[in-house]
């Protein structure tokens, strides 16, 4: 048995596995593992050095151990690219709703078939920073009206006040922040209505959830922090 060919074959399989995983679940840590696996495969395949059988197996074992280290310690880098694939949404939101039903109850169970330009963001918390989830897509008027009629009466409405440069409710309460606020252009802000469903003011464990609608351009964003 040619141990070198077997070792290269193992790393090819590992590389192919993480290529599929990275495509199905685009994450930075998976991409780093894919890159590491490819380097291992190429370096062994094209090395002119004669490896002993024991050395190759040891190198493979240590390489697999390094994969687990990369998996764990590189996961925080996923905050640099928090976008999940849209086909991950159904399972993601199901898990989130089971953990915190009140916070995520307004999120749709599935992305509507008519939705376009969909973005599904799952930003993990890092150190003292809070994570959040946001689902953004364009929808037809009937869908936006359905969401409005379902949740408007149970939420606090905020509209943009140009002079104060923030969103304000009818009782003059200011909404200083909500997830993906920075994605709204200055021209669009006056057309955006923000509906807050849950909110607490605990400085250490603050939470806010709701959605905003731009009826003019026809898009909606569900969010929870």
Rosetta silent file (secondary structure, phi, psi, omega in degrees, C-alpha in Angstrom):
SEQUENCE: XXXXXXXXXXXXXXXXXXXXXXXXXXXXXXXXXXXXXXXXXXXXXXXXXXXXXXXXXXXXXXXXXXXXXXXXXXXXXXXXXXXXXXXXXXXXXXXXXXXXXXXXXXXXXXXXXXXXXXXXXXXXXXXXXXXXXXXXXXXXXXXXXXXXXXXXXXXXXXXXXXXXXXXXXXXXXXXXXXXXXXXXXXXXXXXXXXXXXXXXXXXXXXXXXXXXXXXXXXXXXXXXX
SCORE:     score description
SCORE:     0.000 S_00000001
   1 L     0.000  131.148  177.938    0.000    0.000    0.000 S_00000001
   2 L   -84.893  102.056 -175.309    1.319    3.430   -0.950 S_00000001
   3 H   -61.462  -36.129 -178.975    0.908    5.364    2.289 S_00000001
   4 H   -63.845  -44.319  179.248    1.552    8.712    0.628 S_00000001
   5 H   -64.372  -39.171  178.742   -1.273    8.221   -1.888 S_00000001
   6 H   -63.461  -42.888 -179.828   -3.611    7.105    0.888 S_00000001
   7 H   -64.370  -44.423  177.023   -2.735   10.211    2.949 S_00000001
   8 H   -61.122  -40.129  178.391   -3.250   12.505   -0.026 S_00000001
   9 H   -62.012  -39.479  178.418   -6.571   10.772   -0.667 S_00000001
  10 H   -62.437  -44.755 -179.152   -7.649   11.394    2.924 S_00000001
  11 H   -70.513  -29.858  174.471   -6.861   15.103    2.644 S_00000001
  12 H   -65.190  -41.441  179.066   -8.645   15.295   -0.703 S_00000001
  13 H   -64.869  -44.209  178.833  -11.748   13.828    0.924 S_00000001
  14 H   -61.889  -42.963  179.591  -11.474   16.261    3.857 S_00000001
  15 H   -62.621  -43.861  179.195  -11.010   19.177    1.436 S_00000001
  16 H   -63.999  -39.752  178.887  -14.026   18.095   -0.624 S_00000001
  17 H   -60.241  -46.488 -177.831  -16.106   17.710    2.549 S_00000001
  18 H   -78.121  -19.639  170.965  -15.334   21.231    3.720 S_00000001
  19 H   -65.170  -45.408  178.705  -15.836   22.621    0.234 S_00000001
  20 H   -64.699  -44.411 -179.522  -19.404   21.305    0.375 S_00000001
  21 H   -62.169  -42.572 -178.400  -19.864   22.544    3.966 S_00000001
  22 H   -65.968  -36.827  177.506  -18.522   26.003    3.095 S_00000001
  23 H   -69.886  -43.674 -178.832  -20.853   26.278    0.104 S_00000001
  24 H   -71.621  -36.842 -177.890  -23.870   25.041    2.057 S_00000001
  25 L  -131.210   81.829 -175.028  -23.050   27.045    5.191 S_00000001
  26 L   -63.821  105.249  178.613  -20.857   30.027    4.259 S_00000001
  27 L  -135.863  148.739 -179.342  -18.764   30.741    7.353 S_00000001
  28 H   -65.738  -39.970 -178.617  -15.270   32.154    7.705 S_00000001
  29 H   -66.190  -35.417  176.361  -14.077   29.344    9.983 S_00000001
  30 H   -66.658  -38.743  178.102  -15.208   26.705    7.457 S_00000001
  31 H   -63.562  -38.983  177.937  -13.394   28.593    4.711 S_00000001
  32 H   -66.621  -38.209  177.696  -10.189   28.651    6.780 S_00000001
  33 H   -66.596  -40.302  176.477  -10.461   24.907    7.387 S_00000001
  34 H   -59.520  -46.120  179.237  -10.975   24.351    3.651 S_00000001
  35 H   -61.910  -43.587  179.145   -7.858   26.401    2.888 S_00000001
  36 H   -61.843  -42.925 -179.148   -5.849   24.497    5.526 S_00000001
  37 H   -64.702  -40.835  178.545   -6.998   21.134    4.136 S_00000001
  38 H   -64.680  -40.479  177.866   -6.060   22.094    0.592 S_00000001
  39 H   -62.208  -42.457  178.669   -2.593   23.211    1.731 S_00000001
  40 H   -61.831  -45.350 -178.315   -2.103   19.900    3.525 S_00000001
  41 H   -62.625  -47.974 -176.996   -3.205   17.941    0.471 S_00000001
  42 H   -68.685  -41.627 -177.221   -1.008   19.877   -1.977 S_00000001
  43 H   -64.245  -36.962  179.259    2.067   19.984    0.272 S_00000001
  44 H   -76.312  -41.779 -177.026    2.072   16.218    0.755 S_00000001
  45 H   -63.443  -39.380 -175.220    1.198   15.387   -2.856 S_00000001
  46 L  -102.474    6.452  177.807    3.962   17.505   -4.381 S_00000001
  47 L   -73.415  134.963  177.194    6.587   17.031   -1.691 S_00000001
  48 L   -89.076   -4.920  179.095    9.792   15.380   -2.893 S_00000001
  49 L   -72.725  139.186  178.297   10.620   14.395    0.637 S_00000001
  50 L   -87.360  112.122 -179.876   10.371   10.701    1.425 S_00000001
  51 L   -92.052  139.666  170.644    8.008   10.315    4.361 S_00000001
  52 L   -75.925  154.624 -178.611    8.014    7.291    6.609 S_00000001
  53 H   -56.476  -44.215 -178.691    4.674    5.613    7.101 S_00000001
  54 H   -62.610  -38.840 -179.270    4.634    6.544   10.785 S_00000001
  55 H   -65.538  -42.060 -179.778    5.407   10.185    9.960 S_00000001
  56 H   -63.876  -43.900  179.716    2.549   10.454    7.453 S_00000001
  57 H   -66.211  -37.646  177.897   -0.014    9.033    9.857 S_00000001
  58 H   -65.743  -41.460  179.393    1.236   11.324   12.633 S_00000001
  59 H   -63.367  -39.292  178.770    1.049   14.316   10.275 S_00000001
  60 H   -67.596  -42.823  179.552   -2.519   13.387    9.336 S_00000001
  61 H   -61.332  -46.305  179.869   -3.574   12.921   12.965 S_00000001
  62 H   -66.050  -34.891  178.053   -2.121   16.294   13.970 S_00000001
  63 H   -64.693  -42.364  177.740   -3.728   17.913   10.933 S_00000001
  64 H   -64.765  -38.345  176.706   -7.176   16.612   11.902 S_00000001
  65 H   -63.053  -38.871  177.915   -6.584   17.889   15.449 S_00000001
  66 H   -63.889  -32.803  178.335   -5.713   21.289   13.974 S_00000001
  67 H   -61.713  -44.551  179.079   -9.042   21.263   12.111 S_00000001
  68 H   -64.376  -36.324  177.843  -10.946   20.971   15.388 S_00000001
  69 H   -65.766  -44.618  178.168   -8.857   23.821   16.841 S_00000001
  70 H   -61.860  -41.784 -179.429   -9.595   25.998   13.811 S_00000001
  71 H   -56.061  -45.066 -174.707  -13.297   25.107   14.030 S_00000001
  72 H   -79.361  -52.117 -169.937  -13.519   26.301   17.639 S_00000001
  73 H   -82.400  -15.557  177.225  -11.121   29.222   17.850 S_00000001
  74 L   -95.818   -4.607  179.654  -11.874   30.739   14.428 S_00000001
  75 H   -57.929  -37.567  178.279  -15.650   30.764   14.954 S_00000001
  76 H   -59.450  -22.690  179.210  -15.575   34.334   16.380 S_00000001
  77 H   -69.750  -11.545  179.400  -14.304   35.530   12.978 S_00000001
  78 H   -64.603  -16.955  177.343  -17.731   34.682   11.565 S_00000001
  79 H   -65.181  -19.979  179.109  -18.892   38.111   12.771 S_00000001
  80 H   -73.929  -21.207  176.621  -16.974   39.519    9.803 S_00000001
  81 L  -141.722   84.518 -173.229  -19.413   37.756    7.472 S_00000001
  82 L   -85.119    5.506 -176.041  -22.718   37.199    9.328 S_00000001
  83 E   -78.310  126.190  173.161  -24.803   36.324    6.260 S_00000001
  84 E   -97.843  153.593  176.201  -26.410   32.889    6.281 S_00000001
  85 L   -64.288  146.729 -176.023  -27.678   31.193    3.150 S_00000001
  86 H   -64.049  -29.281  179.543  -31.406   31.759    2.625 S_00000001
  87 H   -75.019   -7.993  174.366  -32.118   28.017    2.656 S_00000001
  88 H   -82.754  -14.858 -171.114  -30.732   27.931    6.211 S_00000001
  89 H   -58.411  -47.589 -173.907  -33.451   30.315    7.395 S_00000001
  90 H   -57.139  -46.200 -179.775  -36.209   27.790    8.069 S_00000001
  91 H   -72.083  -40.550  179.633  -34.085   25.681   10.402 S_00000001
  92 H   -59.381  -49.566 -174.821  -32.372   28.703   11.987 S_00000001
  93 H   -71.248  -30.069  176.053  -35.600   30.481   12.867 S_00000001
  94 H   -62.084  -43.232  178.736  -37.195   27.278   14.123 S_00000001
  95 H   -67.446  -40.977 -179.863  -34.359   26.899   16.634 S_00000001
  96 H   -65.564  -40.192  179.623  -34.485   30.559   17.628 S_00000001
  97 H   -67.156  -33.670  178.644  -38.241   30.453   18.174 S_00000001
  98 H   -70.285  -30.176  179.684  -37.924   27.363   20.351 S_00000001
  99 H   -80.982  -42.906 -177.215  -35.317   29.156   22.499 S_00000001
 100 L  -140.180   75.905 -174.851  -37.039   32.565   22.740 S_00000001
 101 H   -59.493  -36.002 -177.677  -40.576   32.402   21.307 S_00000001
 102 H   -68.184  -38.318 -176.273  -41.573   35.882   22.470 S_00000001
 103 H   -71.827  -36.134 -172.533  -38.566   37.579   20.871 S_00000001
 104 H  -110.208    9.373 -174.496  -38.818   35.821   17.489 S_00000001
 105 L   -62.177  -28.368 -177.214  -42.557   35.165   17.183 S_00000001
 106 L   -80.737  -14.701  176.739  -43.018   37.880   14.530 S_00000001
 107 L   -67.592  138.386  177.422  -40.424   36.353   12.182 S_00000001
 108 L   -66.685  149.395  179.378  -42.082   34.316    9.415 S_00000001
 109 L   -67.198  -32.815  177.259  -41.638   30.547    9.651 S_00000001
 110 L  -138.552  158.340  176.710  -40.448   30.493    6.060 S_00000001
 111 L   -75.337  128.890 -179.154  -39.359   33.100    3.547 S_00000001
 112 L   -57.236  145.496 -179.632  -42.312   33.954    1.242 S_00000001
 113 L   -61.919  -29.459 -176.657  -42.064   32.574   -2.287 S_00000001
 114 L   -84.678   -3.702 -176.976  -42.598   36.065   -3.685 S_00000001
 115 L   -68.651  146.980  177.397  -39.700   37.577   -1.683 S_00000001
 116 E  -136.778  160.297 -178.754  -36.718   38.990   -3.582 S_00000001
 117 E    51.028   51.378 -175.635  -33.257   40.320   -2.673 S_00000001
 118 E   -78.876  136.969  172.441  -33.360   38.312    0.548 S_00000001
 119 E  -129.921  126.624  178.190  -30.719   38.802    3.238 S_00000001
 120 E  -119.157  112.078 -172.948  -30.614   36.587    6.326 S_00000001
 121 E  -113.814  126.940  175.101  -28.169   37.900    8.927 S_00000001
 122 E  -126.439   94.825 -177.511  -27.164   36.083   12.114 S_00000001
 123 E   -96.820  114.812 -179.529  -24.557   38.155   13.918 S_00000001
 124 L   -74.074  149.239  175.864  -23.153   36.414   16.979 S_00000001
 125 L   -70.245  146.011 -179.574  -22.337   38.426   20.082 S_00000001
 126 E  -135.890  122.750 -176.956  -18.645   39.096   20.664 S_00000001
 127 L    54.568 -118.341 -179.333  -17.187   40.095   24.039 S_00000001
 128 L   -89.446   -6.204 -178.809  -19.506   42.868   25.308 S_00000001
 129 E   -78.492  140.324 -179.719  -21.188   43.355   21.948 S_00000001
 130 L   -86.165  143.315  174.127  -24.702   42.011   21.470 S_00000001
 131 L   -87.098  168.951  176.815  -25.575   39.770   18.594 S_00000001
 132 E  -156.640  165.421  174.377  -28.694   40.106   16.489 S_00000001
 133 E  -124.269  143.183  178.557  -30.716   38.514   13.710 S_00000001
 134 E  -148.402  130.750  176.391  -32.285   40.353   10.788 S_00000001
 135 E  -114.601  119.603 -176.055  -34.301   39.108    7.815 S_00000001
 136 E  -122.289  134.732  172.841  -34.577   41.584    4.944 S_00000001
 137 E  -164.221  161.217  173.293  -36.439   41.211    1.654 S_00000001
 138 E   -88.834  141.488 -177.632  -38.619   42.970   -0.881 S_00000001
 139 L  -142.273  165.466  178.771  -42.274   41.889   -0.908 S_00000001
 140 L   -79.283  167.128 -175.048  -45.531   42.767   -2.630 S_00000001
 141 H   -60.642  -36.752 -177.397  -48.040   45.191   -1.129 S_00000001
 142 H   -64.442  -37.787  179.231  -50.413   42.458    0.031 S_00000001
 143 H   -68.483  -44.038 -179.688  -47.718   40.814    2.148 S_00000001
 144 H   -63.195  -39.413  177.770  -46.654   44.110    3.734 S_00000001
 145 H   -66.054  -37.077  178.639  -50.274   44.945    4.515 S_00000001
 146 H   -63.827  -44.010  178.224  -50.781   41.514    6.063 S_00000001
 147 H   -63.744  -42.962  179.528  -47.798   42.000    8.380 S_00000001
 148 H   -60.129  -48.415 -178.006  -48.984   45.489    9.292 S_00000001
 149 H   -66.016  -29.629 -178.430  -52.503   44.302   10.129 S_00000001
 150 H   -75.509  -40.226 -169.693  -51.159   41.378   12.172 S_00000001
 151 H  -115.575  -15.247 -173.679  -48.687   43.243   14.368 S_00000001
 152 H   -58.661  -41.266 -176.334  -49.354   47.005   14.241 S_00000001
 153 H   -70.387  -19.195 -178.116  -51.905   47.005   17.059 S_00000001
 154 H  -105.542   15.671 -175.960  -49.515   45.128   19.386 S_00000001
 155 L  -132.702  169.044  175.258  -46.464   47.267   18.738 S_00000001
 156 E  -102.009  124.546 -176.864  -45.116   50.768   19.247 S_00000001
 157 E   -89.567  132.890  175.445  -44.824   52.760   16.023 S_00000001
 158 E  -122.316  133.265  174.986  -41.815   54.988   15.426 S_00000001
 159 E  -121.274  156.062 -173.332  -41.504   57.385   12.497 S_00000001
 160 E   -78.573  129.675  176.368  -38.458   59.378   11.474 S_00000001
 161 E  -106.043  116.038 -173.813  -38.150   62.964   12.723 S_00000001
 162 L   -62.542  -43.695 -176.676  -35.794   64.934   10.505 S_00000001
 163 L   -65.449  -41.721 -179.927  -34.899   67.599   13.066 S_00000001
 164 L   -81.428  -15.307  179.656  -34.070   65.085   15.811 S_00000001
 165 L    58.177   40.150  175.779  -32.430   62.754   13.261 S_00000001
 166 E  -158.799  175.559  178.939  -33.991   59.687   14.849 S_00000001
 167 E   -91.099  137.311 -175.589  -37.237   57.718   15.040 S_00000001
 168 E  -132.017  140.845  178.108  -39.843   58.979   17.528 S_00000001
 169 L   -88.162  176.557 -178.887  -43.096   57.496   18.783 S_00000001
 170 L   -63.066  -31.579  179.280  -46.375   59.350   19.360 S_00000001
 171 L   -90.647   20.176  174.216  -45.514   59.796   23.047 S_00000001
 172 L    70.100   19.996  176.353  -42.172   61.418   22.071 S_00000001
 173 L   -83.538  132.091 -177.094  -40.086   58.389   22.974 S_00000001
 174 E   -92.839  140.799  175.786  -36.925   58.194   20.919 S_00000001
 175 E  -103.915  100.449 -172.652  -35.645   55.008   19.330 S_00000001
 176 L   -77.315  -25.030 -176.992  -31.887   55.454   19.432 S_00000001
 177 L  -158.831  146.979  166.031  -30.948   52.174   17.790 S_00000001
 178 L  -153.880  151.721 -175.760  -32.282   49.046   16.123 S_00000001
 179 L   -55.212  138.654  178.612  -30.455   46.338   14.112 S_00000001
 180 L    68.496   16.271  176.615  -29.622   47.202   10.499 S_00000001
 181 H   -60.103  -37.395 -177.341  -30.545   50.853   11.013 S_00000001
 182 H   -69.593   -9.486  177.794  -27.322   51.870    9.286 S_00000001
 183 H   -82.947  -10.695 -178.889  -28.492   50.049    6.135 S_00000001
 184 L   -87.756  123.597 -179.448  -31.292   52.600    5.639 S_00000001
 185 L   -71.365  158.412  179.799  -30.257   55.466    3.392 S_00000001
 186 H   -60.135  -35.604  179.380  -30.961   59.067    4.422 S_00000001
 187 H   -68.293  -30.092 -176.731  -33.435   59.410    1.544 S_00000001
 188 H   -85.102  -21.575 -171.607  -35.351   56.316    2.688 S_00000001
 189 H   -55.370  -39.688 -178.161  -35.576   57.137    6.394 S_00000001
 190 L   -68.388  -17.198  179.749  -38.657   59.345    6.013 S_00000001
 191 L   -96.896   -4.397 -174.966  -40.454   56.438    4.299 S_00000001
 192 E   -96.702  128.726  173.603  -39.585   53.839    6.939 S_00000001
 193 E  -109.027  127.697 -177.366  -41.976   52.958    9.751 S_00000001
 194 E  -106.666  129.958 -179.565  -40.468   51.024   12.668 S_00000001
 195 E  -116.974  116.115 -179.087  -42.642   48.749   14.806 S_00000001
 196 E  -100.363  123.745 -177.746  -41.194   47.637   18.164 S_00000001
 197 E   -98.559  -42.339  177.670  -42.810   44.540   19.672 S_00000001
 198 E  -133.203  143.166 -178.975  -40.540   43.777   22.623 S_00000001
 199 E  -161.577  138.570  168.771  -38.042   46.006   24.378 S_00000001
 200 E  -133.144  156.607 -174.747  -36.301   46.268   27.713 S_00000001
 201 L  -105.916   17.169  177.797  -34.005   48.970   29.009 S_00000001
 202 L   -66.140  119.873 -174.744  -31.651   46.771   31.004 S_00000001
 203 L   -66.113  -31.050 -177.709  -28.201   48.156   30.229 S_00000001
 204 L   -84.881  -30.454 -177.541  -26.489   44.795   30.768 S_00000001
 205 L  -137.462   58.535 -178.694  -29.000   42.627   28.922 S_00000001
 206 L   -75.611  143.230  178.812  -30.964   44.908   26.632 S_00000001
 207 E  -137.863  144.030  176.880  -33.241   43.312   24.048 S_00000001
 208 E  -148.278  140.215  177.799  -35.293   44.754   21.253 S_00000001
 209 E  -147.692  152.107 -179.577  -37.328   43.095   18.522 S_00000001
 210 E   166.153 -149.551  178.933  -39.698   44.196   15.823 S_00000001
 211 E  -158.417  160.095  171.921  -39.698   45.071   12.144 S_00000001
 212 E  -130.600  149.988 -176.454  -39.604   48.048    9.829 S_00000001
 213 E  -127.533  134.651  168.448  -41.418   48.604    6.555 S_00000001
 214 E  -109.885   97.210 -175.553  -40.695   50.878    3.642 S_00000001
 215 L   -67.787  -28.623 -178.084  -44.055   50.981    1.931 S_00000001
 216 L   -68.779  -49.383 -178.548  -42.741   53.221   -0.861 S_00000001
 217 L   -90.046  -14.300  174.553  -39.940   50.906   -2.003 S_00000001
 218 L    80.357   40.483  176.028  -41.711   47.746   -0.859 S_00000001
 219 E  -128.975  162.871 -177.959  -39.290   46.103    1.540 S_00000001
 220 E  -140.395  149.084  176.487  -39.430   44.800    5.086 S_00000001
 221 E  -135.901  118.407  172.165  -36.876   43.878    7.722 S_00000001
 222 E   -90.944  137.009 -179.130  -37.631   41.669   10.741 S_00000001
 223 E  -144.642  158.350  175.576  -35.068   42.029   13.512 S_00000001
 224 E  -156.228  135.266  178.250  -34.263   40.922   17.040 S_00000001
 225 L  -124.936    0.000    0.000  -31.356   41.725   19.302 S_00000001
